[in-house]
CSV table of C-alpha atoms and ligand atoms in Angstrom, one decimal:
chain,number,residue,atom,x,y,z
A,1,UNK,CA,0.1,-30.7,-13.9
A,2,UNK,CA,3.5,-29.5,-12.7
A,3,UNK,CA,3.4,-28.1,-9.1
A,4,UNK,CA,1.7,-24.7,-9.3
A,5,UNK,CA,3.4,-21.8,-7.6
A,6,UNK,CA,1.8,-18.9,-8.6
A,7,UNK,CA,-2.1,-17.4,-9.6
A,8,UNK,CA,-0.6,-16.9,-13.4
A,9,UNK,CA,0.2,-20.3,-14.4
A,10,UNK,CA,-3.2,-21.2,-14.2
A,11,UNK,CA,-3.7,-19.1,-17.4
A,12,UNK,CA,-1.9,-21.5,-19.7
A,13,UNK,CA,-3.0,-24.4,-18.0
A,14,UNK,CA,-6.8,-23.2,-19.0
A,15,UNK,CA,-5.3,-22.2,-22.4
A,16,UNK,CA,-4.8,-25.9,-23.3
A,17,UNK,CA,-7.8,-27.2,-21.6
A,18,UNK,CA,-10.8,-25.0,-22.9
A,19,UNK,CA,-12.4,-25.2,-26.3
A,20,UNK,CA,-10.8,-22.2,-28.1
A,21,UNK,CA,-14.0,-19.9,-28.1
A,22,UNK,CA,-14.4,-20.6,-24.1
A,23,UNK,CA,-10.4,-19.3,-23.1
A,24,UNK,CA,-11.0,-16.6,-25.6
A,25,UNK,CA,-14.0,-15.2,-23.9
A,26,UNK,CA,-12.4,-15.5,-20.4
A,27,UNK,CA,-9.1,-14.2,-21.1
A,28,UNK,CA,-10.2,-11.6,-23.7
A,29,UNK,CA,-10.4,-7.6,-23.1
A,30,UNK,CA,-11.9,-4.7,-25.1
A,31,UNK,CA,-10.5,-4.0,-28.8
A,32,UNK,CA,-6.3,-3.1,-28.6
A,33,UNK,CA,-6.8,-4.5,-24.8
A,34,UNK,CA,-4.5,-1.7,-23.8
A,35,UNK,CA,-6.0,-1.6,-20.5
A,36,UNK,CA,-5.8,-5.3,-20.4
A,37,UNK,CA,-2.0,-5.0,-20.5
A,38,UNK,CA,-2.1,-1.8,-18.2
A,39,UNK,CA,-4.2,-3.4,-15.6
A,40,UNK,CA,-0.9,-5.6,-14.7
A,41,UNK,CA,1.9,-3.0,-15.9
A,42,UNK,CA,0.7,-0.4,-13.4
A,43,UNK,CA,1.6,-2.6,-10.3
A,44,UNK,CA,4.9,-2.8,-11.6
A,45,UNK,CA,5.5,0.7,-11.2
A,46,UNK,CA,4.5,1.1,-7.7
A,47,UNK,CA,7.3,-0.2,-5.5
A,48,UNK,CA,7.7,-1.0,-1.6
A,49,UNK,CA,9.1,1.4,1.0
A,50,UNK,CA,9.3,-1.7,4.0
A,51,UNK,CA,9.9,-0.9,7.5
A,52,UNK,CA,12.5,-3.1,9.1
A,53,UNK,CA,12.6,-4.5,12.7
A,54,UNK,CA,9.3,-4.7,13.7
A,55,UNK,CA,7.8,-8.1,15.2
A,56,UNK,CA,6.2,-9.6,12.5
A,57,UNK,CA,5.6,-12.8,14.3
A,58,UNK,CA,1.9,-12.5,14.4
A,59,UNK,CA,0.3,-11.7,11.2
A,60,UNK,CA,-3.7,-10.5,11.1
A,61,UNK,CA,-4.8,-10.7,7.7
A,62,UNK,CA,-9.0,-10.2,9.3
A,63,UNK,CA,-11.0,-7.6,8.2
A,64,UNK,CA,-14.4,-6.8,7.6
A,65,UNK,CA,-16.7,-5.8,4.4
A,66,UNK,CA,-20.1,-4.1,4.6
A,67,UNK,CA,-20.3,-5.8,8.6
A,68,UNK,CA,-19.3,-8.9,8.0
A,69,UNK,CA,-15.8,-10.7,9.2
A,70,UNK,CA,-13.9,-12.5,6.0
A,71,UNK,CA,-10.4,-13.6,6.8
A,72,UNK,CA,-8.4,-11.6,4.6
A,73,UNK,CA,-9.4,-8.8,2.0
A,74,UNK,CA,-9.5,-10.7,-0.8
A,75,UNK,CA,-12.8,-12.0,-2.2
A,76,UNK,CA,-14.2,-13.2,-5.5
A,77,UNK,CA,-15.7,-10.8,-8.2
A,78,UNK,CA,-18.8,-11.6,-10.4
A,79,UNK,CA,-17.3,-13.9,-13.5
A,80,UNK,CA,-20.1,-14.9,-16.0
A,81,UNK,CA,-20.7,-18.4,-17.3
A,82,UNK,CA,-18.7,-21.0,-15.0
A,83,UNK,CA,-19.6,-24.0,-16.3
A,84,UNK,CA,-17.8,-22.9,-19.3
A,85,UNK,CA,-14.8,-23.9,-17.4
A,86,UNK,CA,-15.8,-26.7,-15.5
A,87,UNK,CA,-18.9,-28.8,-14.6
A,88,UNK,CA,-19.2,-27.5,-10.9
A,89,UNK,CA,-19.4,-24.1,-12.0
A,90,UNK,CA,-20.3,-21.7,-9.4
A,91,UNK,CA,-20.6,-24.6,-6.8
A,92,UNK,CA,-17.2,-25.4,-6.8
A,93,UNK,CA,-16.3,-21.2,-6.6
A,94,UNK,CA,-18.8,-20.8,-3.4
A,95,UNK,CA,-17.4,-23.7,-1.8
A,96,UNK,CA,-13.4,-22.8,-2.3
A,97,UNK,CA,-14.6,-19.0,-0.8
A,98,UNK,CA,-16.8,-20.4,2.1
A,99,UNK,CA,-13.9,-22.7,2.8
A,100,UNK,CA,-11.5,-19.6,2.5
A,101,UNK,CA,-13.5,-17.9,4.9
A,102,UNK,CA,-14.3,-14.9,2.7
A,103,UNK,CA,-16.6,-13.5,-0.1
A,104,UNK,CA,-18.1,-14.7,-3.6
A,105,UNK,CA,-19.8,-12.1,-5.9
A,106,UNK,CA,-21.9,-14.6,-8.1
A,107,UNK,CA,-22.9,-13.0,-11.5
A,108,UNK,CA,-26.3,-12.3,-12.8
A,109,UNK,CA,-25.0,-14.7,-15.7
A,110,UNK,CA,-23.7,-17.3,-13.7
A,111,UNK,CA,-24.4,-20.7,-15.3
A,112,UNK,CA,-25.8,-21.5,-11.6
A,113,UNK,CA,-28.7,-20.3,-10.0
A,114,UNK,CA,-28.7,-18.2,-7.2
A,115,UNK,CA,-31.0,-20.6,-5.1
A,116,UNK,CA,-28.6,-23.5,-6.2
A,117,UNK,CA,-25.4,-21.3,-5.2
A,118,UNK,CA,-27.3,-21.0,-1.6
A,119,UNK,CA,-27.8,-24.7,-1.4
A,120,UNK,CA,-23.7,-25.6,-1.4
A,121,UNK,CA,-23.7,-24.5,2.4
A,122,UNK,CA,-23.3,-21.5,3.9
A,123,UNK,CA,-20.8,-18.3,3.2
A,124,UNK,CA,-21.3,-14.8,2.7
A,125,UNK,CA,-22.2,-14.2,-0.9
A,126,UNK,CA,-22.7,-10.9,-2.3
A,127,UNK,CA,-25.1,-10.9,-6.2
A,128,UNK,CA,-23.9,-9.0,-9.1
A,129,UNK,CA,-26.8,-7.4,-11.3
A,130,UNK,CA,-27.4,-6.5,-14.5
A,131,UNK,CA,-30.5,-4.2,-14.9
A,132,UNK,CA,-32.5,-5.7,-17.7
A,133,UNK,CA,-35.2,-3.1,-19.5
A,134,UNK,CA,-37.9,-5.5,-18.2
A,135,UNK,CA,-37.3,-4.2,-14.5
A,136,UNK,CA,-40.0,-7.0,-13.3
A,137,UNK,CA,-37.5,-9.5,-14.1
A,138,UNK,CA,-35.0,-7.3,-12.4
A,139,UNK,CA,-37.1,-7.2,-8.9
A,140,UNK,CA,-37.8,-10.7,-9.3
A,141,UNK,CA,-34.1,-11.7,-9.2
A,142,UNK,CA,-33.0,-9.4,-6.6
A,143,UNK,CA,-36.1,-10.5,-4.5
A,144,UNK,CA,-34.8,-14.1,-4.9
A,145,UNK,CA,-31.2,-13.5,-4.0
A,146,UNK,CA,-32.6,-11.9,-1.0
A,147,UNK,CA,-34.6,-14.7,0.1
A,148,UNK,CA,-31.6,-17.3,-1.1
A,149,UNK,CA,-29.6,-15.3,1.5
A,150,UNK,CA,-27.2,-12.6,-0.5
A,151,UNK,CA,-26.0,-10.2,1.8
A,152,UNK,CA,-25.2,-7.0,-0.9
A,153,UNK,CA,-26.1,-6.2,-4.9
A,154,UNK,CA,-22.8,-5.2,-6.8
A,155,UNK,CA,-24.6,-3.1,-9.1
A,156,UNK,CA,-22.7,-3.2,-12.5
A,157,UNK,CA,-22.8,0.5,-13.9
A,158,UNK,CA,-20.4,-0.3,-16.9
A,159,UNK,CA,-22.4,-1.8,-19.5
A,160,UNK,CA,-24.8,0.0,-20.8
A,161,UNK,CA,-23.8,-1.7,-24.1
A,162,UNK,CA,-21.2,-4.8,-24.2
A,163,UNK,CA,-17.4,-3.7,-25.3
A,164,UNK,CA,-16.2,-4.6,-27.9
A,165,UNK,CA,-14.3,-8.2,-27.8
A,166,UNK,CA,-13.2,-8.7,-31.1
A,167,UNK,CA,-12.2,-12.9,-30.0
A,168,UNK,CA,-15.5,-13.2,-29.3
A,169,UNK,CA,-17.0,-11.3,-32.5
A,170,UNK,CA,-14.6,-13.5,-34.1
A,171,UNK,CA,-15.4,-16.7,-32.6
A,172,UNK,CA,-19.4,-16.1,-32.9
A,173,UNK,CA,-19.2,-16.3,-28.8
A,174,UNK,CA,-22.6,-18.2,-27.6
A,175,UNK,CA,-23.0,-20.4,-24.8
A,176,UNK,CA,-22.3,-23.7,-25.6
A,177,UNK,CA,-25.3,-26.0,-25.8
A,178,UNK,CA,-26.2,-27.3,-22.7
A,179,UNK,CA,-25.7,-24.1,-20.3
A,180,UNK,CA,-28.1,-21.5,-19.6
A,181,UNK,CA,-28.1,-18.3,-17.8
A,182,UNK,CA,-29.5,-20.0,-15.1
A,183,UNK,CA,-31.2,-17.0,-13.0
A,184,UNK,CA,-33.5,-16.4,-15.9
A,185,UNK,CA,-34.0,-19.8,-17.4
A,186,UNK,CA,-37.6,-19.6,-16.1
A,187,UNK,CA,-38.3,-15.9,-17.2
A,188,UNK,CA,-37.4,-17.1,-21.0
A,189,UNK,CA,-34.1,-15.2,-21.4
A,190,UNK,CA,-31.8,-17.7,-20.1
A,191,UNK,CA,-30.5,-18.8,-23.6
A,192,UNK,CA,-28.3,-16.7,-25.9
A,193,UNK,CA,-29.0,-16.4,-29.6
A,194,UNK,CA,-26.2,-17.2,-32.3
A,195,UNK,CA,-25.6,-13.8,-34.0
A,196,UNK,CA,-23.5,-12.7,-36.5
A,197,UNK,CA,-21.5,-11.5,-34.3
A,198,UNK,CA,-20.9,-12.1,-30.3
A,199,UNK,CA,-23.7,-13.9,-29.5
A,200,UNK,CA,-23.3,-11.7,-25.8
A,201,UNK,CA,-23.2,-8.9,-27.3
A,202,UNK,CA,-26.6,-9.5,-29.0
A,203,UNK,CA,-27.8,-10.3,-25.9
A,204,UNK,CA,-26.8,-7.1,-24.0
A,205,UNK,CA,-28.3,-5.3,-26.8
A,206,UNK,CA,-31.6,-6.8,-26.6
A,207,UNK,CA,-32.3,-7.3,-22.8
A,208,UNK,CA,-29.9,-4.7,-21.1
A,209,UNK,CA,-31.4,-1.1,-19.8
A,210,UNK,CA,-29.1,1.1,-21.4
A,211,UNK,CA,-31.0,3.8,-20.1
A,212,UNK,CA,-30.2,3.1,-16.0
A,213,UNK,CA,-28.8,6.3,-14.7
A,214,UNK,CA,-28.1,7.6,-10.9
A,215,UNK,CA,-31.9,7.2,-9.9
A,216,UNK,CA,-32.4,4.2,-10.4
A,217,UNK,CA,-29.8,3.2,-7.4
A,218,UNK,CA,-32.9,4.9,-5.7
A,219,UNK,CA,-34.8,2.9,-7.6
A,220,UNK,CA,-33.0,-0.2,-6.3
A,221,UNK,CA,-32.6,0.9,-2.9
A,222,UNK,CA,-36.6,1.5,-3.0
A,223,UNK,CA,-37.1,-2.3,-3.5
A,224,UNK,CA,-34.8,-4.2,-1.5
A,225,UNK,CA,-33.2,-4.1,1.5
A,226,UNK,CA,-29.1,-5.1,0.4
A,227,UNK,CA,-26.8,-2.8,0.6
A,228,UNK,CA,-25.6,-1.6,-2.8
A,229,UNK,CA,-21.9,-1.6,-4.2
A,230,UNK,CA,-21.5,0.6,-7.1
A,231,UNK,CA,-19.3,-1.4,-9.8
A,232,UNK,CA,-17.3,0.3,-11.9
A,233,UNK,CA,-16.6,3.6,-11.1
A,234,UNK,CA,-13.4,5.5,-12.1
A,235,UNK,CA,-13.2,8.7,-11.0
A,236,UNK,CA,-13.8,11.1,-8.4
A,237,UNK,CA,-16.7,12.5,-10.0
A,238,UNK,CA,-18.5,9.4,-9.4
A,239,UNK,CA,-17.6,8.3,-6.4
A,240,UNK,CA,-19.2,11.0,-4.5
A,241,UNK,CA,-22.2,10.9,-6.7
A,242,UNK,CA,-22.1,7.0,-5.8
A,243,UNK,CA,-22.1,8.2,-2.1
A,244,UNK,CA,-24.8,11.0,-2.5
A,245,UNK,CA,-27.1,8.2,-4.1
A,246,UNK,CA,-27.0,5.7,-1.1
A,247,UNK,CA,-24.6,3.4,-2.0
A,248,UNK,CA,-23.1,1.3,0.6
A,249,UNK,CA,-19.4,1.1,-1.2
A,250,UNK,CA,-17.6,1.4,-4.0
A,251,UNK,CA,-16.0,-0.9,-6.6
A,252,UNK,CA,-12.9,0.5,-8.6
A,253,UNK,CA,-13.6,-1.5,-11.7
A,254,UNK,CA,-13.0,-1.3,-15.2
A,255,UNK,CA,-14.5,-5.0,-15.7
A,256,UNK,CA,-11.4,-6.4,-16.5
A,257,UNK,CA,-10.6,-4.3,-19.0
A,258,UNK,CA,-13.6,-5.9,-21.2
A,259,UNK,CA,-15.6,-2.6,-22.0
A,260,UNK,CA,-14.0,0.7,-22.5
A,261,UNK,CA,-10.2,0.3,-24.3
A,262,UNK,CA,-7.8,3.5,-22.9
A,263,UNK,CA,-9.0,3.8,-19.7
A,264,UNK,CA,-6.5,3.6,-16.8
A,265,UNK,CA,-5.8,0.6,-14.9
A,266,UNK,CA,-7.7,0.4,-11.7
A,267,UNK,CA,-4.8,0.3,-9.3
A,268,UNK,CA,-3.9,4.1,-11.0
A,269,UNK,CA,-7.8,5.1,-10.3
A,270,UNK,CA,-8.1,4.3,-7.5
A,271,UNK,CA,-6.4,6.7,-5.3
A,272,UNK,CA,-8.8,9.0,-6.7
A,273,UNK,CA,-11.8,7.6,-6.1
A,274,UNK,CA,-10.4,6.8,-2.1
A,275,UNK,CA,-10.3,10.9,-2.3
A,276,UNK,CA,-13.6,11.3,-3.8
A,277,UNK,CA,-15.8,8.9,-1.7
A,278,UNK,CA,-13.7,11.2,1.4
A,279,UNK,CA,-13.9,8.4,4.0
A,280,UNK,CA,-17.8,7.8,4.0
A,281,UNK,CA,-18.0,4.0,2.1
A,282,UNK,CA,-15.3,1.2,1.6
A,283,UNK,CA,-13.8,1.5,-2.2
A,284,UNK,CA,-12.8,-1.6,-3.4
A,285,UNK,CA,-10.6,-2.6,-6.3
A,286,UNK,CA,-10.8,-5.4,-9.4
A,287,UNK,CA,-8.4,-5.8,-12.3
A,288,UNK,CA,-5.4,-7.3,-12.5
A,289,UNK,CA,-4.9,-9.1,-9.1
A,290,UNK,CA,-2.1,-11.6,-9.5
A,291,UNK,CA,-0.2,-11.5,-6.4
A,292,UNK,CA,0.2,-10.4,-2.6
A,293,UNK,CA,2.3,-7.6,-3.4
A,294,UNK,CA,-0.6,-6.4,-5.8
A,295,UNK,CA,-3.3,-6.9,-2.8
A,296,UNK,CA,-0.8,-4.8,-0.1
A,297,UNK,CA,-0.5,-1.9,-3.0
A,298,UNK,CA,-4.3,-1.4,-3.6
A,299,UNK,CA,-4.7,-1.3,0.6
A,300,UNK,CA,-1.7,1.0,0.8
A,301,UNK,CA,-4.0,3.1,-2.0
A,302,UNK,CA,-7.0,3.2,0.4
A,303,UNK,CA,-8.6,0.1,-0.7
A,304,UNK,CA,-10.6,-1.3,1.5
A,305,UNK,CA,-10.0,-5.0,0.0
A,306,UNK,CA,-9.7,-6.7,-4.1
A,307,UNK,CA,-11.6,-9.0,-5.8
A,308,UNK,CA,-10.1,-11.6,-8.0
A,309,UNK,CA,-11.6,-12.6,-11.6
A,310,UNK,CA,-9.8,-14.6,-14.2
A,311,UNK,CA,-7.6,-16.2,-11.7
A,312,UNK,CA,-10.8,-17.9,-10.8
A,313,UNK,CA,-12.0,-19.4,-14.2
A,314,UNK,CA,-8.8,-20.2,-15.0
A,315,UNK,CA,-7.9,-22.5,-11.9
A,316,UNK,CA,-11.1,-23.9,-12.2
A,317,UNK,CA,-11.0,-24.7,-15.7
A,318,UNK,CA,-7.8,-26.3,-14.5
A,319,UNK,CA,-8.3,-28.3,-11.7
A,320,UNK,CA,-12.0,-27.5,-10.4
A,321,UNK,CA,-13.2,-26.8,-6.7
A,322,UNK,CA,-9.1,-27.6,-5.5
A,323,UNK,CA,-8.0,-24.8,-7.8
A,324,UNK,CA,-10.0,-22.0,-6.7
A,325,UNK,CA,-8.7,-22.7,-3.4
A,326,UNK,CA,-5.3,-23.3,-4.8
A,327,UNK,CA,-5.9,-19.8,-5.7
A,328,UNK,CA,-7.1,-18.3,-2.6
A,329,UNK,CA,-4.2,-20.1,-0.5
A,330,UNK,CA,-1.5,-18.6,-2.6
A,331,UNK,CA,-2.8,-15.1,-2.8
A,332,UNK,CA,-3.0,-15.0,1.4
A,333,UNK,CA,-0.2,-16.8,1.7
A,334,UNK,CA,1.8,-14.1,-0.5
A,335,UNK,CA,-0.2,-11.3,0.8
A,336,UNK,CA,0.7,-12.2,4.4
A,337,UNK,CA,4.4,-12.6,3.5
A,338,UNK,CA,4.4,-8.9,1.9
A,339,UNK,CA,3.3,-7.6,5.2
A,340,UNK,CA,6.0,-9.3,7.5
A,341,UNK,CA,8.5,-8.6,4.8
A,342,UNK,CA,6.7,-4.8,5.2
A,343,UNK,CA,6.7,-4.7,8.4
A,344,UNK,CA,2.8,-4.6,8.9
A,345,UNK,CA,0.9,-6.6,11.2
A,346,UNK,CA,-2.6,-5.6,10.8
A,347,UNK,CA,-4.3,-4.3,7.7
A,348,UNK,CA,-4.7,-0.8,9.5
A,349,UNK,CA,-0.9,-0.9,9.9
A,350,UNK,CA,-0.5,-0.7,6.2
A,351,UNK,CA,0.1,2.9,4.8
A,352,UNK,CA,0.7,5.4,2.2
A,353,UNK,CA,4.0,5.5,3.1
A,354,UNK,CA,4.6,1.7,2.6
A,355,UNK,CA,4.7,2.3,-1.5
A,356,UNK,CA,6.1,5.0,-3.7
A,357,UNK,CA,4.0,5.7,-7.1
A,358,UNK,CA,5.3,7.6,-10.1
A,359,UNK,CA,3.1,10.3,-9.0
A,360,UNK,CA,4.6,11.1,-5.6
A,361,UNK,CA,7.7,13.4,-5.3
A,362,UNK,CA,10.7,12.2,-7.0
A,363,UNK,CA,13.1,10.5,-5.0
A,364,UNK,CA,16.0,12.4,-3.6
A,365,UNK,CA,13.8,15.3,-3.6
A,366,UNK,CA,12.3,16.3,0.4
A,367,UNK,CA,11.0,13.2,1.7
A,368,UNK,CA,7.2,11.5,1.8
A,369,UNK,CA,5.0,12.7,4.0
A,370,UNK,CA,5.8,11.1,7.2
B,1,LIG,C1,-16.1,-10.6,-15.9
B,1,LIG,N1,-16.6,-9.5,-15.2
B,1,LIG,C2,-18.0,-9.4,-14.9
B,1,LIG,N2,-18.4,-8.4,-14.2
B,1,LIG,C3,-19.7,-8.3,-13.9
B,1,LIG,O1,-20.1,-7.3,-13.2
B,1,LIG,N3,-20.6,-9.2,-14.3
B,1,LIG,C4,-20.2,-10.3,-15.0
B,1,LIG,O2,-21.0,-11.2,-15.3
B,1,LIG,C5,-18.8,-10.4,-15.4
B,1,LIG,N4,-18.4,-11.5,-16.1
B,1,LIG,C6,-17.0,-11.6,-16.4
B,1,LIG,C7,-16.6,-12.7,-17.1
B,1,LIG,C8,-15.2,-12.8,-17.3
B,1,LIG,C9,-14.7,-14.0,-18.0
B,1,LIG,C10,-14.3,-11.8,-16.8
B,1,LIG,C11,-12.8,-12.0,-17.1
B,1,LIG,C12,-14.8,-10.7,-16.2
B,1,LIG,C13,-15.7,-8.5,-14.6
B,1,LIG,C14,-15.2,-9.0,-13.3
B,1,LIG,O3,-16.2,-8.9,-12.3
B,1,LIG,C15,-14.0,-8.2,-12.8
B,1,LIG,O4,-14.3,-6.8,-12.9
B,1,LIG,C16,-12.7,-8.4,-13.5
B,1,LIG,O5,-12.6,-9.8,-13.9
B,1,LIG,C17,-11.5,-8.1,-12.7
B,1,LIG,O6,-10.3,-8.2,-13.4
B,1,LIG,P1,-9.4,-9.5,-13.4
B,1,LIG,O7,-9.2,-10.0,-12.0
B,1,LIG,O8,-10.0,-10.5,-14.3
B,1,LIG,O9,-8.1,-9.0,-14.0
């Protein structure tokens, strides 16, 4: 391994590395993966307008998320199935963010448990979940991620049924032998059948609740005592629905571009969503994170912090535990260098008027708000 530089070239590294059906599943989106592509493109359209000549000798990258101080907005989203990638799994991911000082999102599917996650030390770990039609099975879990010390459910709202990954439905995607869905190994439905088709989606179909709806956040709120981040919402609409219902924040999310093709990228939701949820819970942003300059955009959009996906599986397929932080380091250390080179000091100093989108006035025409 060449010296890394950037998030991306962790991609190919994985590329070479996995087994064929494993890279496919991690790097795969939804049928044309349109979005896929458009989750990146879209950043590339929103450029910098910097302010000069401002002391950017002290940099605070701080902030904090549902109460609790991380040191820079950037934390982990949920990733399914780590131990795809490497043999310390979801250990070696909450170790890299407790060391990084901010937060991991481990997945309802992680090949880890939730009480093993706990036991790597501590760190502020947020659970995703997955609402299964058996909702016992559902209380049980969030009951245990409570006790193991989660601080917040991201509750994923866009899956009723798995997209449509045609690597996968290719490849027969199943978990390779060995690995379980760890959080319901001992509630039989920890293993994942071979199908004729993506052996997930056959999964989703059987187990997953396709019928959750807005009450059951209620329903969720009724039986623990986490905060809840709604993950996945893409429009206005929702997000003040999402804020009617109780929930704590918001997660700008198309799930990697995974489930529905054609929608937009997140970083062109999301300024939308910021308006709907009208200042009354954080909105956060996933998709397409690759560098600093993509971080300071989404904050500049209203977001109150990103979560990273791929570039996690990838840099630990490559290099483990030291990747994942590899990853971490180069996305602050970007991130921080777009703010002096910006001419922000503090994440509050960041602005609307730092960034010009294809949707504000055209240039030479009366100037941005000021
Ligand atoms: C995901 N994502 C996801 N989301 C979720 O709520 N539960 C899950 O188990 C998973 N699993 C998962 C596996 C893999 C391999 C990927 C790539 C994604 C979606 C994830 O949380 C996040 O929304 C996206 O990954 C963000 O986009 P980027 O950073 O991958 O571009």
């Amino acid at each position: 391994m060449g010296e890394i530089t950037n998030v991306t070239e962790y991609q190919a590294i994985a590329k070479e590395k996995l087994p064929k059906m494993v890279y496919d599943y991690y790097a795969s989106g939804a049928e044309d993966q349109w979005t896929l592509a458009e989750n990146r493109n879209a950043f590339s359209r929103i450029l910098f307008r910097p302010r000069i000549l401002i002391d950017v000798s002290k940099i605070d990258m701080t902030t904090t998320v549902l109460g609790f101080k991380i040191s820079m907005p950037i934390m982990i989203a949920p990733t399914a199935m780590q131990k795809m990638a490497h043999p310390d799994g979801e250990y070696a991911t909450a170790r890299a963010a407790s060391s990084a000082g901010t937060i991991m999102t481990l997945s309802s599917w992680a090949t880890s448990s939730v009480e093993e996650v706990a036991s790597t030390g501590p760190g502020i770990r947020f659970f995703q979940l997955y609402v299964y039609k058996d909702r016992n099975v559902v209380a049980q879990l969030v009951r245990r991620a409570e006790r193991a010390g989660f601080k917040a459910i991201a509750l994923t709202v866009d899956t009723p049924r798995l997209g449509r990954r045609e690597a996968d439905i290719k490849n027969r995607f199943v978990l390779p032998p060995g690995l379980t869905l760890k959080n319901f190994e001992g509630l039989d439905l920890g293993k994942m059948d071979e199908a004729n088709d993506s052996g997930l989606a056959s999964y989703v179909a059987g187990q997953i609740d396709r019928t959750l709806s807005w009450k059951d956040v209620k329903w969720l709120q009724s039986i623990t005592s986490m905060p809840i981040l709604v993950k996945g919402v893409l429009t206005a609409e929702d997000a003040r629905i999402a804020v009617q219902s109780g929930a704590a924040g918001i997660i700008v999310s198309n799930h990697g571009a995974r489930q529905l093709d054609y929608v937009p990228s997140t970083i062109m939701a999301l300024e939308e969503v910021v308006k709907g949820a009208q200042g009354r819970v954080p909105v956060f942003l996933d998709g397409g994170v690759r560098r600093g300059t993509d971080v300071f955009k989404a904050l500049a959009l209203g977001a109150a912090g990103i979560f990273i996906g791929r570039p996690v599986v990838f840099s630990l397929a490559a290099d483990g535990e030291a990747g994942v932080r590899k990853v971490l380091q180069m996305l602050r250390d970007e991130f921080e260098l777009t703010m002096a080179l910006s001419g922000c000091r503090t994440l509050s100093e960041i602005t609307r008027n730092h960034i010009v989108t294809e949707w504000d006035a055209p240039r030479g025409l009366p100037a941005p708000r000021l």
